Tab-separated table of C-alpha atoms in Angstrom:
chain	number	residue	atom	x	y	z
S	1	UNK	CA	58.221	105.168	97.337
S	2	UNK	CA	60.341	106.871	99.728
S	3	UNK	CA	62.610	104.750	101.342
S	4	UNK	CA	60.472	104.831	104.911
S	5	UNK	CA	57.255	104.004	102.883
S	6	UNK	CA	59.105	100.870	101.889
S	7	UNK	CA	59.875	100.391	105.628
S	8	UNK	CA	56.387	100.773	106.656
S	9	UNK	CA	54.087	99.821	103.700
S	10	UNK	CA	50.692	99.196	105.303
S	11	UNK	CA	48.538	101.213	107.798
S	12	UNK	CA	48.573	102.894	109.863
S	13	UNK	CA	52.004	104.296	109.422
S	14	UNK	CA	51.837	104.567	106.028
S	15	UNK	CA	48.901	106.972	106.392
S	16	UNK	CA	50.914	108.918	108.890
S	17	UNK	CA	53.733	109.297	106.279
S	18	UNK	CA	51.616	110.394	103.832
S	19	UNK	CA	50.965	113.335	105.706
S	20	UNK	CA	54.543	114.219	106.703
S	21	UNK	CA	55.485	114.185	103.313
S	22	UNK	CA	53.338	117.145	102.826
S	23	UNK	CA	55.869	118.963	105.451
S	24	UNK	CA	59.169	117.729	103.602
S	25	UNK	CA	59.394	115.002	106.192
S	26	UNK	CA	60.501	111.953	104.099
S	27	UNK	CA	63.420	110.380	105.507
S	28	UNK	CA	64.147	108.781	108.781
S	29	UNK	CA	66.675	111.258	109.664
S	30	UNK	CA	63.971	114.023	108.935
S	31	UNK	CA	61.583	112.140	111.540
S	32	UNK	CA	64.560	112.497	114.054
S	33	UNK	CA	65.230	116.081	113.414
S	34	UNK	CA	61.699	116.740	113.697
S	35	UNK	CA	61.494	114.995	117.139
S	36	UNK	CA	64.483	117.322	118.207
S	37	UNK	CA	62.881	120.249	116.550
S	38	UNK	CA	61.438	123.271	118.911
S	39	UNK	CA	58.351	123.424	116.300
S	40	UNK	CA	57.764	119.554	116.700
S	41	UNK	CA	54.208	120.099	117.816
S	42	UNK	CA	53.385	123.057	114.852
S	43	UNK	CA	54.745	121.083	112.303
S	44	UNK	CA	52.702	117.703	112.868
S	45	UNK	CA	49.528	119.773	113.512
S	46	UNK	CA	50.101	121.421	110.016
S	47	UNK	CA	50.291	118.098	108.874
S	48	UNK	CA	47.404	117.047	110.483
S	49	UNK	CA	49.509	113.951	112.473
S	50	UNK	CA	48.179	113.471	116.162
S	51	UNK	CA	51.450	113.762	118.505
S	52	UNK	CA	50.278	110.131	119.460
S	53	UNK	CA	50.660	108.970	115.370
S	54	UNK	CA	53.789	110.667	115.248
S	55	UNK	CA	55.105	108.919	118.607
S	56	UNK	CA	54.317	105.632	117.781
S	57	UNK	CA	55.724	105.974	114.171
S	58	UNK	CA	58.908	107.184	115.865
S	59	UNK	CA	58.890	104.004	118.079
S	60	UNK	CA	58.292	101.716	115.330
S	61	UNK	CA	61.287	103.729	113.547
S	62	UNK	CA	63.633	103.117	116.499
S	63	UNK	CA	62.903	99.221	116.754
S	64	UNK	CA	63.587	98.913	112.814
S	65	UNK	CA	66.905	101.093	113.044
S	66	UNK	CA	68.048	99.166	116.695
S	67	UNK	CA	70.752	96.788	116.463
S	68	UNK	CA	69.784	92.977	116.075
S	69	UNK	CA	71.829	90.532	118.387
S	70	UNK	CA	73.288	87.972	116.539
S	71	UNK	CA	74.580	84.714	118.153
S	72	UNK	CA	78.500	84.003	118.168
S	73	UNK	CA	78.339	81.131	115.862
S	74	UNK	CA	76.291	83.127	113.216
S	75	UNK	CA	79.101	85.787	113.681
S	76	UNK	CA	81.515	83.535	112.529
S	77	UNK	CA	80.096	81.878	109.616
S	78	UNK	CA	79.668	84.872	108.525
S	79	UNK	CA	83.104	86.007	109.051
S	80	UNK	CA	84.094	82.898	107.337
S	81	UNK	CA	81.736	83.268	104.485
S	82	UNK	CA	82.337	87.393	103.781
S	83	UNK	CA	86.207	87.070	104.907
S	84	UNK	CA	88.266	89.580	102.712
S	85	UNK	CA	92.162	89.370	102.991
S	86	UNK	CA	94.501	91.660	101.159
S	87	UNK	CA	98.115	90.883	100.483
S	88	UNK	CA	100.630	93.760	101.243
S	89	UNK	CA	102.870	93.031	98.601
S	90	UNK	CA	105.512	92.146	100.852
S	91	UNK	CA	105.797	88.099	101.835
S	92	UNK	CA	107.465	89.320	104.993
S	93	UNK	CA	104.985	91.945	106.025
S	94	UNK	CA	102.230	89.337	105.415
S	95	UNK	CA	103.579	86.751	107.764
S	96	UNK	CA	103.243	89.438	110.756
S	97	UNK	CA	99.838	90.489	109.790
S	98	UNK	CA	98.710	86.966	109.900
S	99	UNK	CA	98.434	86.180	106.244
S	100	UNK	CA	97.501	89.749	105.300
S	101	UNK	CA	95.031	92.746	106.041
S	102	UNK	CA	91.687	91.276	107.111
S	103	UNK	CA	88.369	92.984	105.763
S	104	UNK	CA	86.279	95.276	108.426
S	105	UNK	CA	89.494	96.622	109.578
S	106	UNK	CA	91.207	99.935	109.303
S	107	UNK	CA	94.761	99.309	109.141
S	108	UNK	CA	97.595	102.514	109.522
S	109	UNK	CA	101.002	102.732	107.861
S	110	UNK	CA	102.974	104.769	110.738
S	111	UNK	CA	106.803	106.299	109.654
S	112	UNK	CA	108.890	108.703	108.732
S	113	UNK	CA	109.180	110.030	105.177
S	114	UNK	CA	111.070	107.513	103.001
S	115	UNK	CA	109.600	104.072	104.563
S	116	UNK	CA	107.391	102.862	101.963
S	117	UNK	CA	104.042	103.734	102.990
S	118	UNK	CA	102.932	104.895	99.651
S	119	UNK	CA	104.478	102.696	97.954
S	120	UNK	CA	102.941	99.692	100.656
S	121	UNK	CA	99.397	101.632	99.468
S	122	UNK	CA	100.039	101.357	95.618
S	123	UNK	CA	100.627	97.570	96.119
S	124	UNK	CA	97.111	97.239	97.940
S	125	UNK	CA	95.661	98.885	95.593
S	126	UNK	CA	97.235	96.794	93.006
S	127	UNK	CA	96.434	93.452	94.933
S	128	UNK	CA	92.785	94.417	95.144
S	129	UNK	CA	92.134	95.492	91.492
S	130	UNK	CA	94.023	92.275	90.738
S	131	UNK	CA	91.319	90.089	92.829
S	132	UNK	CA	88.471	92.247	90.941
S	133	UNK	CA	87.900	94.690	93.981
S	134	UNK	CA	87.397	97.874	93.550
S	135	UNK	CA	89.388	101.145	95.010
S	136	UNK	CA	88.982	104.087	96.235
S	137	UNK	CA	92.251	105.759	96.992
S	138	UNK	CA	92.077	109.617	98.465
S	139	UNK	CA	95.743	111.125	97.734
S	140	UNK	CA	96.446	114.396	99.854
S	141	UNK	CA	100.190	115.124	98.666
S	142	UNK	CA	99.463	114.029	94.876
S	143	UNK	CA	101.339	110.854	95.710
S	144	UNK	CA	99.090	108.389	93.253
S	145	UNK	CA	101.233	107.239	90.553
S	146	UNK	CA	99.602	105.764	87.564
S	147	UNK	CA	103.612	104.882	86.686
S	148	UNK	CA	103.713	102.861	89.994
S	149	UNK	CA	101.042	101.038	89.588
S	150	UNK	CA	102.229	100.064	85.789
S	151	UNK	CA	105.433	98.635	87.484
S	152	UNK	CA	103.653	96.651	89.894
S	153	UNK	CA	101.436	95.450	87.691
S	154	UNK	CA	104.079	94.432	85.009
S	155	UNK	CA	105.692	92.366	87.952
S	156	UNK	CA	102.428	90.720	88.761
S	157	UNK	CA	101.944	90.164	85.023
S	158	UNK	CA	105.046	89.133	83.726
S	159	UNK	CA	103.485	87.466	80.195
S	160	UNK	CA	101.398	90.485	79.272
S	161	UNK	CA	103.680	93.976	77.706
S	162	UNK	CA	104.887	96.412	79.547
S	163	UNK	CA	101.663	99.154	80.002
S	164	UNK	CA	104.711	101.734	80.080
S	165	UNK	CA	105.254	100.621	76.376
S	166	UNK	CA	102.214	99.819	75.202
S	167	UNK	CA	98.760	99.648	77.145
S	168	UNK	CA	96.611	96.623	76.950
S	169	UNK	CA	92.868	96.094	77.423
S	170	UNK	CA	93.809	94.025	80.663
S	171	UNK	CA	95.407	96.780	82.281
S	172	UNK	CA	92.728	99.327	81.410
S	173	UNK	CA	90.236	97.373	83.120
S	174	UNK	CA	92.907	96.830	85.913
S	175	UNK	CA	93.138	100.660	86.447
S	176	UNK	CA	89.119	101.037	85.550
S	177	UNK	CA	88.807	99.329	89.123
S	178	UNK	CA	90.824	102.292	91.112
S	179	UNK	CA	89.328	105.673	91.695
S	180	UNK	CA	91.870	108.084	92.441
S	181	UNK	CA	90.480	111.279	94.706
S	182	UNK	CA	92.196	114.113	95.379
S	183	UNK	CA	91.835	116.120	98.341
S	184	UNK	CA	93.081	119.079	100.048
S	185	UNK	CA	92.020	119.722	103.282
S	186	UNK	CA	89.688	117.951	105.899
S	187	UNK	CA	86.250	119.411	104.695
S	188	UNK	CA	87.475	117.326	101.045
S	189	UNK	CA	87.845	114.307	102.808
S	190	UNK	CA	84.794	114.904	104.883
S	191	UNK	CA	82.966	115.000	101.391
S	192	UNK	CA	84.652	112.732	99.738
S	193	UNK	CA	83.535	110.395	102.491
S	194	UNK	CA	80.307	111.209	102.576
S	195	UNK	CA	79.674	110.463	99.041
S	196	UNK	CA	81.284	107.261	99.228
S	197	UNK	CA	79.088	106.018	101.876
S	198	UNK	CA	76.183	107.821	100.001
S	199	UNK	CA	77.081	105.021	97.007
S	200	UNK	CA	77.846	102.061	99.264
S	201	UNK	CA	74.377	102.726	100.542
S	202	UNK	CA	72.776	102.590	97.283
S	203	UNK	CA	74.803	99.774	95.820
S	204	UNK	CA	76.198	97.614	98.677
S	205	UNK	CA	74.260	95.870	101.290
S	206	UNK	CA	75.878	95.582	104.579
S	207	UNK	CA	78.346	92.804	104.999
S	208	UNK	CA	79.427	93.418	101.317
S	209	UNK	CA	76.570	92.005	99.105
S	210	UNK	CA	75.939	93.711	95.998
S	211	UNK	CA	72.419	95.084	96.004
S	212	UNK	CA	70.706	93.896	92.339
S	213	UNK	CA	69.761	97.388	91.121
S	214	UNK	CA	68.951	96.368	87.546
S	215	UNK	CA	69.200	93.108	85.407
S	216	UNK	CA	72.096	95.181	83.575
S	217	UNK	CA	74.501	96.683	86.007
S	218	UNK	CA	75.590	100.444	85.177
S	219	UNK	CA	79.101	101.346	85.468
S	220	UNK	CA	78.473	103.361	88.551
S	221	UNK	CA	76.615	100.582	90.360
S	222	UNK	CA	79.155	97.608	89.264
S	223	UNK	CA	82.041	99.903	90.626
S	224	UNK	CA	80.357	100.488	93.660
S	225	UNK	CA	79.112	97.110	94.448
S	226	UNK	CA	82.563	95.559	94.109
S	227	UNK	CA	84.472	98.070	96.588
S	228	UNK	CA	86.547	96.586	98.901
S	229	UNK	CA	89.349	98.522	99.597
S	230	UNK	CA	89.615	102.532	100.928
S	231	UNK	CA	93.224	104.584	101.164
S	232	UNK	CA	93.730	107.758	102.936
S	233	UNK	CA	97.367	108.704	102.009
S	234	UNK	CA	98.294	110.583	103.967
S	235	UNK	CA	95.747	111.310	106.756
S	236	UNK	CA	98.297	113.177	108.554
S	237	UNK	CA	98.871	116.473	105.958
S	238	UNK	CA	94.974	117.314	106.215
S	239	UNK	CA	94.815	116.863	110.257
S	240	UNK	CA	97.987	118.286	111.483
S	241	UNK	CA	97.494	122.034	110.283
S	242	UNK	CA	93.906	121.900	112.048
S	243	UNK	CA	95.123	119.922	115.718
S	244	UNK	CA	95.927	121.996	118.029
S	245	UNK	CA	95.086	122.451	122.044
S	246	UNK	CA	93.321	125.620	121.399
S	247	UNK	CA	91.158	124.499	118.425
S	248	UNK	CA	88.421	121.954	119.447
S	249	UNK	CA	86.716	121.925	116.070
S	250	UNK	CA	89.950	120.150	114.811
S	251	UNK	CA	89.681	117.157	117.143
S	252	UNK	CA	86.248	116.737	116.868
S	253	UNK	CA	86.540	116.939	112.628
S	254	UNK	CA	89.401	114.075	113.349
S	255	UNK	CA	86.878	111.994	115.624
S	256	UNK	CA	84.194	112.170	113.535
S	257	UNK	CA	86.410	111.195	110.410
S	258	UNK	CA	87.634	108.513	112.433
S	259	UNK	CA	84.028	106.932	113.089
S	260	UNK	CA	83.093	107.549	109.418
S	261	UNK	CA	86.055	105.348	108.615
S	262	UNK	CA	85.711	102.459	110.715
S	263	UNK	CA	81.727	102.562	110.451
S	264	UNK	CA	82.656	101.952	106.418
S	265	UNK	CA	85.079	99.021	107.120
S	266	UNK	CA	82.772	97.474	109.403
S	267	UNK	CA	79.447	97.541	107.857
S	268	UNK	CA	80.513	97.344	104.002
S	269	UNK	CA	82.988	94.630	104.460
S	270	UNK	CA	86.011	96.899	103.561
S	271	UNK	CA	89.781	97.227	104.040
S	272	UNK	CA	90.466	101.163	104.942
S	273	UNK	CA	94.218	102.105	104.715
S	274	UNK	CA	95.811	105.327	106.276
S	275	UNK	CA	99.278	106.546	106.534
S	276	UNK	CA	100.594	108.480	109.036
S	277	UNK	CA	103.782	110.015	110.047
S	278	UNK	CA	105.513	109.404	113.096
S	279	UNK	CA	106.679	112.087	115.973
S	280	UNK	CA	109.520	111.692	118.517
S	281	UNK	CA	108.121	110.130	122.029
S	282	UNK	CA	108.429	111.726	125.289
S	283	UNK	CA	111.083	109.530	126.318
S	284	UNK	CA	113.160	111.159	123.367
S	285	UNK	CA	114.022	110.985	119.675
S	286	UNK	CA	114.750	107.785	119.518
S	287	UNK	CA	111.209	106.509	120.705
S	288	UNK	CA	109.028	107.443	117.884
S	289	UNK	CA	105.010	107.369	117.877
S	290	UNK	CA	102.142	107.604	115.189
S	291	UNK	CA	101.156	111.672	114.670
S	292	UNK	CA	98.091	113.004	115.503
S	293	UNK	CA	97.921	112.250	119.217
S	294	UNK	CA	96.237	110.145	121.522
S	295	UNK	CA	92.993	110.943	120.212
S	296	UNK	CA	93.925	109.175	116.979
S	297	UNK	CA	95.959	106.457	118.355
S	298	UNK	CA	92.855	104.503	119.438
S	299	UNK	CA	91.234	104.687	116.202
S	300	UNK	CA	93.164	101.905	113.869
S	301	UNK	CA	92.306	98.462	114.477
S	302	UNK	CA	96.104	97.646	113.054
S	303	UNK	CA	99.104	99.797	113.439
S	304	UNK	CA	102.144	98.756	111.348
S	305	UNK	CA	105.581	100.905	112.291
S	306	UNK	CA	108.074	101.429	109.072
S	307	UNK	CA	111.317	102.088	109.733
S	308	UNK	CA	114.433	103.001	106.698
S	309	UNK	CA	117.067	100.124	106.973
S	310	UNK	CA	120.272	101.881	107.883
S	311	UNK	CA	122.053	101.584	104.243
S	312	UNK	CA	118.919	103.134	102.831
S	313	UNK	CA	118.802	99.439	100.496
S	314	UNK	CA	116.349	99.756	97.879
S	315	UNK	CA	112.760	98.124	98.516
S	316	UNK	CA	113.857	96.763	101.923
S	317	UNK	CA	112.491	97.760	105.424
S	318	UNK	CA	111.758	96.918	109.011
S	319	UNK	CA	108.162	96.503	110.137
S	320	UNK	CA	107.066	96.268	113.325
S	321	UNK	CA	103.448	95.708	114.720
S	322	UNK	CA	102.394	98.211	117.441
S	323	UNK	CA	98.932	97.507	117.624
S	324	UNK	CA	96.360	94.555	116.614
S	325	UNK	CA	93.139	93.166	117.360
S	326	UNK	CA	93.996	89.961	115.909
S	327	UNK	CA	98.110	89.284	116.109
S	328	UNK	CA	100.121	89.246	118.667
S	329	UNK	CA	102.310	92.394	119.045
S	330	UNK	CA	105.899	93.418	121.297
S	331	UNK	CA	107.625	91.418	118.483
S	332	UNK	CA	110.789	92.843	117.417
S	333	UNK	CA	111.170	94.670	113.794
S	334	UNK	CA	111.187	92.311	111.004
S	335	UNK	CA	113.090	93.001	107.773
S	336	UNK	CA	110.759	93.087	104.973
S	337	UNK	CA	110.801	93.687	101.084
S	338	UNK	CA	108.836	94.623	98.323
S	339	UNK	CA	109.285	93.138	94.690
S	340	UNK	CA	109.023	96.316	92.933
């Protein structure tokens, strides 16, 4: 039984769907594409479906897909019940973020090279895996490191043997909850996000509730039904080569990717984290701003600017909230420390 037949199991639309299936119109996307196609009338005629029957089906489908209004009280209850908060690994940075990174948000770490952007992504990955949340980690610079994760895991589990010397069952389970994906260009990321959305749609309901596929879950369904964090490190490396004033396609791809990331975060209760470089602002080299231009600046819910400490003290950096939907901004930079 197709997805549409599950939505409309009874007459009269089930009969219309059976006829449309004979001309390969099976999904909701197929119905919408057919409606906008030039050969619309001829196709439904070949399927022995009248225009009135097709438009009736289209109207019911539009009503089913339309967003349902909910009360603010229901929204608050849903937020409190399903709220996810991830620690960044830095106590001071968590304080800036009001006790961590909230779910259904896209957070951006922006800073120059050597400001611990990738290290923070590894700490977030470790925190998520420790909370039994699965992680998809898109790495664009081959910066994902199991060795880094091993050091962080050892610090978080001082009573366990170091995985750098001997691999334990606990550390293997920790790594099983992380899926690194190497991407080399924009199209690789686009295809990767398409697959992520496809898997989440199959195994995880909107608002983050797992779908009961079978009595005994497979490895695949177990991973995607408990996926809670998506990392893109670094988004700058992918889009900077295709962004210029004359390349409109690059801006379209950036906008499409931004919408996809925010859509996944909101619909499936995920924390989405990206890293971005900074460039000199209009007022001079001392004034930095995130890269990828104005188009991208409206995308993240939260932007944290990272700076090096003058004496390059190990594991110390300055963090400042540049943009946030749930916290006060315009605070001065705060000295932060990572444990390892």
